[in-house]
Short mmCIF file of C-alpha atoms in Angstrom, two decimals:
data_model
loop_
_atom_site.label_atom_id
_atom_site.label_comp_id
_atom_site.label_asym_id
_atom_site.label_seq_id
_atom_site.Cartn_x
_atom_site.Cartn_y
_atom_site.Cartn_z
CA MET A 38 111.44 90.32 -97.09
CA ASP A 39 111.63 86.90 -95.44
CA GLY A 40 114.79 86.49 -93.40
CA LEU A 41 115.56 90.19 -93.06
CA ALA A 42 116.24 91.10 -89.43
CA HIS A 43 114.31 94.41 -89.60
CA ASN A 44 112.28 96.19 -92.24
CA THR A 45 114.18 99.46 -91.71
CA VAL A 46 117.34 99.11 -93.79
CA ARG A 47 119.87 101.91 -93.38
CA GLN A 48 122.45 100.87 -95.96
CA ILE A 49 122.91 98.18 -98.60
CA TYR A 50 126.43 97.26 -99.65
CA GLN A 51 127.69 94.63 -102.10
CA HIS A 52 131.23 93.65 -101.23
CA SER A 53 133.99 92.14 -103.35
CA LYS A 54 132.72 88.55 -102.85
CA CYS A 55 129.34 89.64 -104.29
CA PHE A 56 127.44 89.05 -101.04
CA ILE A 57 124.97 91.80 -100.21
CA TRP A 58 125.14 93.27 -96.71
CA MET A 59 122.33 95.25 -95.11
CA SER A 60 122.57 97.35 -91.97
CA THR A 61 119.25 97.61 -90.14
CA LEU A 62 117.76 98.96 -86.94
CA ASN A 63 118.03 95.46 -85.49
CA GLU A 64 121.16 93.49 -86.41
CA LEU A 65 123.20 93.03 -89.58
CA ASN A 66 122.18 90.86 -92.56
CA ARG A 67 124.14 89.15 -95.32
CA TYR A 68 122.35 87.87 -98.43
CA ASP A 69 123.92 85.37 -100.84
CA GLY A 70 121.15 85.43 -103.45
CA ASN A 71 119.21 82.60 -101.83
CA SER A 72 119.05 83.17 -98.09
CA PHE A 73 119.89 85.58 -95.27
CA ILE A 74 122.38 85.24 -92.45
CA THR A 75 121.83 87.48 -89.44
CA PHE A 76 124.73 88.75 -87.32
CA ARG A 77 123.67 89.71 -83.81
CA ALA A 78 125.25 91.61 -80.95
CA ASN A 79 126.26 89.06 -78.34
CA ASP A 80 127.45 90.14 -74.90
CA ASP A 81 128.77 86.66 -74.18
CA MET A 82 131.28 86.81 -77.03
CA ASN A 83 134.48 88.83 -76.89
CA LEU A 84 134.25 89.64 -80.59
CA SER A 85 130.85 89.96 -82.20
CA LEU A 86 128.70 92.70 -83.66
CA ALA A 87 129.26 95.63 -81.29
CA ASP A 88 125.66 96.89 -81.32
CA SER A 89 122.46 95.70 -83.00
CA ARG A 90 121.58 99.14 -84.42
CA THR A 91 123.95 99.09 -87.38
CA ARG A 92 124.51 102.11 -89.63
CA THR A 93 127.22 102.51 -92.28
CA LEU A 94 129.07 99.72 -94.11
CA ILE A 95 132.36 100.17 -95.93
CA GLU A 96 135.05 97.77 -97.16
CA ASP A 97 138.76 98.56 -97.00
CA ASN A 98 141.58 97.48 -99.31
CA ASN A 99 142.51 94.49 -97.14
CA GLY A 100 139.14 92.73 -97.28
CA PHE A 101 137.64 93.92 -94.01
CA LEU A 102 134.08 95.22 -93.68
CA TRP A 103 133.74 98.14 -91.28
CA ILE A 104 130.42 98.71 -89.52
CA SER A 105 129.38 101.76 -87.52
CA THR A 106 126.52 101.61 -85.03
CA THR A 107 124.11 103.89 -83.20
CA ALA A 108 125.94 103.16 -79.94
CA GLU A 109 129.09 104.72 -81.44
CA LEU A 110 130.88 101.39 -81.42
CA ILE A 111 132.77 100.12 -84.47
CA SER A 112 132.86 96.52 -85.67
CA CYS A 113 135.31 95.05 -88.16
CA TYR A 114 134.51 91.85 -90.03
CA ASP A 115 137.12 89.73 -91.82
CA LEU A 116 135.49 88.84 -95.15
CA LYS A 117 138.11 86.17 -95.87
CA ARG A 118 137.88 84.30 -92.56
CA ASP A 119 134.21 85.13 -91.85
CA CYS A 120 134.72 86.46 -88.33
CA PHE A 121 134.81 89.68 -86.36
CA VAL A 122 138.28 90.92 -85.40
CA ASP A 123 139.98 93.31 -82.98
CA PHE A 124 140.89 96.13 -85.34
CA THR A 125 142.89 98.00 -82.68
CA GLY A 126 145.39 95.20 -82.20
CA CYS A 127 145.45 95.93 -78.48
CA GLY A 128 142.00 95.04 -77.10
CA GLU A 129 140.58 98.56 -77.22
CA TYR A 130 137.90 97.83 -79.86
CA LEU A 131 135.08 98.87 -77.51
CA GLN A 132 136.17 102.48 -77.32
CA LYS A 133 133.53 104.83 -78.67
CA TYR A 134 133.95 106.00 -82.25
CA ALA A 135 131.05 107.02 -84.48
CA TYR A 136 132.61 107.47 -87.93
CA ILE A 137 134.88 105.54 -90.30
CA THR A 138 137.23 107.02 -92.91
CA VAL A 139 138.81 104.42 -95.18
CA LEU A 140 141.98 105.47 -97.00
CA PRO A 141 144.44 103.47 -99.14
CA ASP A 142 147.05 103.17 -96.40
CA ALA A 143 144.96 103.20 -93.22
CA VAL A 144 141.52 103.36 -91.68
CA TRP A 145 140.65 106.17 -89.28
CA VAL A 146 137.85 105.82 -86.73
CA TRP A 147 136.72 108.94 -84.91
CA GLY A 148 133.90 110.59 -83.03
CA ARG A 149 132.75 113.15 -80.48
CA THR A 150 133.95 111.58 -77.22
CA GLN A 151 137.26 109.71 -77.52
CA GLY A 152 139.19 111.47 -80.26
CA CYS A 153 140.38 109.32 -83.16
CA ARG A 154 142.47 106.27 -83.98
CA ARG A 155 144.59 105.40 -87.01
CA VAL A 156 144.42 101.69 -87.87
CA THR A 157 146.83 99.83 -90.16
CA TYR A 158 147.04 96.20 -91.27
CA ALA A 159 150.26 94.55 -92.41
CA ASN A 160 151.51 90.96 -92.53
CA GLY A 161 148.25 89.68 -91.09
CA VAL A 162 148.37 91.90 -88.01
CA PHE A 163 146.39 94.98 -86.96
CA SER A 164 148.07 97.88 -85.20
CA SER A 165 146.70 101.26 -84.24
CA GLU A 166 147.53 104.58 -82.64
CA ALA A 167 145.02 106.59 -80.63
CA PHE A 168 144.94 110.40 -80.64
CA SER A 169 143.08 111.93 -77.72
CA VAL A 170 143.32 114.21 -74.72
CA ALA A 171 144.52 111.23 -72.67
CA THR A 172 147.42 110.54 -75.06
CA GLY A 173 148.38 114.23 -74.98
CA GLN A 174 147.95 114.91 -78.71
CA LEU A 175 144.54 116.64 -78.66
CA GLN A 176 143.07 119.46 -76.60
CA SER A 177 139.54 118.11 -77.18
CA ASN A 178 138.17 114.65 -77.95
CA ASN A 179 135.20 116.20 -79.78
CA LEU A 180 136.02 115.85 -83.49
CA GLN A 181 133.90 117.72 -86.02
CA PHE A 182 135.69 116.38 -89.10
CA LEU A 183 138.53 114.13 -90.24
CA ILE A 184 139.22 114.73 -93.93
CA PRO A 185 142.09 113.93 -96.32
CA ASP A 186 143.22 116.64 -98.73
CA SER A 187 144.61 116.32 -102.25
CA ASP A 188 148.15 115.94 -100.85
CA ASN A 189 147.14 112.93 -98.70
CA ARG A 190 147.37 114.88 -95.46
CA ILE A 191 144.68 114.20 -92.84
CA TRP A 192 143.01 117.25 -91.30
CA ILE A 193 141.33 116.89 -87.93
CA GLY A 194 139.01 119.63 -86.69
CA THR A 195 138.00 119.56 -83.05
CA ALA A 196 136.11 121.67 -80.53
CA GLN A 197 139.48 123.06 -79.49
CA GLY A 198 142.06 122.99 -82.23
CA LEU A 199 143.04 121.97 -85.75
CA TYR A 200 145.50 119.14 -86.33
CA CYS A 201 147.27 117.56 -89.29
CA TRP A 202 148.67 114.09 -89.96
CA ASP A 203 151.29 114.28 -92.69
CA ASN A 204 153.29 111.17 -93.58
CA GLY A 205 153.68 110.05 -89.97
CA GLU A 206 154.02 113.51 -88.46
CA PHE A 207 151.19 114.77 -86.25
CA SER A 208 151.06 118.52 -85.65
CA CYS A 209 148.77 121.18 -84.20
CA LEU A 210 148.10 124.31 -86.27
CA ASP A 211 145.69 125.91 -83.80
CA SER A 212 144.71 125.03 -80.25
CA GLN A 213 142.32 127.91 -79.50
CA HIS A 214 139.40 127.76 -81.95
CA ALA A 215 136.59 125.28 -82.51
CA PHE A 216 136.57 124.11 -86.12
CA GLN A 217 133.32 123.14 -87.82
CA TRP A 218 133.98 122.47 -91.53
CA MET A 219 136.74 122.09 -94.11
CA TYR A 220 136.85 122.90 -97.83
CA ASN A 221 139.57 121.76 -100.23
CA ILE A 222 139.86 123.07 -103.79
CA GLU A 223 142.80 122.83 -106.19
CA GLY A 224 145.26 122.10 -103.40
CA HIS A 225 144.05 124.91 -101.14
CA ASN A 226 142.56 124.17 -97.72
CA PHE A 227 140.02 126.40 -95.98
CA PHE A 228 138.58 125.89 -92.52
CA LEU A 229 135.48 127.35 -90.87
CA SER A 230 135.38 127.94 -87.12
CA SER A 231 132.23 127.68 -85.02
CA ARG A 232 132.22 131.50 -84.80
CA GLY A 233 132.11 131.94 -88.55
CA GLU A 234 135.80 132.70 -89.11
CA ILE A 235 137.24 131.38 -92.38
CA TRP A 236 140.90 130.38 -92.25
CA GLN A 237 143.24 129.37 -95.05
CA GLN A 238 146.11 126.96 -94.48
CA GLN A 239 149.44 128.32 -95.67
CA ASN A 240 152.28 125.85 -95.07
CA LYS A 241 152.06 125.12 -91.33
CA GLU A 242 150.12 128.24 -90.38
CA LEU A 243 146.57 129.54 -90.64
CA LYS A 244 145.57 132.93 -92.02
CA GLN A 245 142.11 134.35 -91.45
CA VAL A 246 140.58 135.38 -94.78
CA GLY A 247 136.97 136.11 -93.91
CA THR A 248 134.19 136.12 -91.32
CA ILE A 249 130.53 135.24 -91.65
CA PRO A 250 128.57 137.72 -89.50
CA HIS A 251 126.03 136.86 -86.81
CA ILE A 252 127.40 133.39 -86.02
CA ALA A 253 127.22 132.54 -82.32
CA SER A 254 128.17 128.86 -82.37
CA GLY A 255 128.45 125.77 -84.53
CA TYR A 256 124.67 125.33 -84.32
CA ASP A 257 124.41 128.34 -86.64
CA LEU A 258 126.46 126.45 -89.27
CA PRO A 259 124.50 123.25 -89.96
CA GLY A 260 125.83 122.41 -93.43
CA GLN A 261 128.12 123.17 -96.37
CA MET A 262 128.90 122.03 -99.89
CA PRO A 263 131.09 122.90 -102.90
CA PHE A 264 129.20 124.38 -105.83
CA ARG A 265 130.67 125.62 -109.13
CA GLY A 266 134.02 126.56 -107.61
CA LYS A 267 132.49 128.27 -104.56
CA TRP A 268 132.04 127.17 -100.98
CA ILE A 269 128.36 127.29 -100.01
CA ILE A 270 127.93 127.60 -96.24
CA PHE A 271 124.47 127.25 -94.72
CA THR A 272 123.63 129.32 -91.65
CA ALA A 273 120.64 129.79 -89.38
CA THR A 274 119.30 132.58 -91.59
CA GLY A 275 120.28 131.40 -95.09
CA ALA A 276 123.41 130.59 -97.08
CA VAL A 277 126.56 132.45 -98.06
CA SER A 278 128.94 131.86 -100.96
CA PHE A 279 132.71 132.04 -100.41
CA ASP A 280 135.03 132.57 -103.38
CA PRO A 281 138.36 130.78 -102.69
CA GLN A 282 140.18 132.94 -105.26
CA THR A 283 139.14 136.42 -104.08
CA HIS A 284 138.01 135.49 -100.55
CA ALA A 285 134.78 137.40 -101.23
CA LEU A 286 131.68 136.49 -99.21
CA GLU A 287 128.20 137.13 -100.57
CA ARG A 288 124.67 135.89 -100.21
CA ALA A 289 124.08 132.61 -102.05
CA THR A 290 121.71 132.48 -105.01
CA SER A 291 118.03 132.11 -104.19
CA GLN A 292 117.86 128.37 -104.93
CA LEU A 293 120.66 127.74 -102.42
CA ASP A 294 119.70 130.37 -99.84
CA ILE A 295 118.15 127.85 -97.44
CA PRO A 296 118.00 128.64 -93.70
CA ARG A 297 119.58 125.84 -91.64
CA GLY A 298 120.33 123.83 -94.76
CA GLU A 299 122.00 120.46 -94.24
CA THR A 300 123.74 118.26 -96.79
CA LEU A 301 124.40 114.56 -97.20
CA LYS A 302 126.76 112.63 -99.47
CA ASP A 303 125.95 109.43 -101.30
CA ASN A 304 128.42 106.57 -101.81
CA HIS A 305 129.87 108.37 -104.85
CA ASP A 306 130.56 111.56 -102.85
CA ASN A 307 127.71 113.41 -104.55
CA TYR A 308 125.74 115.94 -102.48
#
């Protein structure tokens, strides 16, 4: 297509002003129905596209477009003022974060190397709080997941510990295990460690309710998904089904019993 920065388009997103944005392997495009505008990474500018290899695009409730990149740098674009902004509010926008979780009251950015950061916007001003080994709140900066539950708590699984953000309170439920996945069903939270241990959250404690055998590390647990009220967990040798009511573990049905199965979600949270 004439005007497109690169033929490999990773994501297409139509934001609230009806412009169409496209993340590509080489820069970011915006299409207004007639022509393209290309946004490029520019080392000479303090605030520009952080990296040319753009990935995911998501808009928050305040009219900002969030862009993740291959370099694990996050950009934030003000759709009202048509400019990139410092989403940290303190000049730390070049810290490495790979993933973006947009919630009604805040945006969380997180990754494998620098922990996570909670970003808020009020009265025209950004502010943020970083959670990392350096700030003393995490034992590991390597996050495996950051997921809200049905009670609006944020669960953070790392290579050394499980943490919870609950209405301004940040707490550690476990500082010994590496946590790989989380499953929430009907208000109940379950967590899977990199050794195959399944834990259930009960108030501010964890109780082990099962173990998947022959799991040596997180590499043996490449994917998971909910399916008909069960938790399907893919392993190196196939898949197991966990019943959250009885805590029973059994081999998954043949159509799901896929060695090293991985899952992806679309923009409607479908697997």
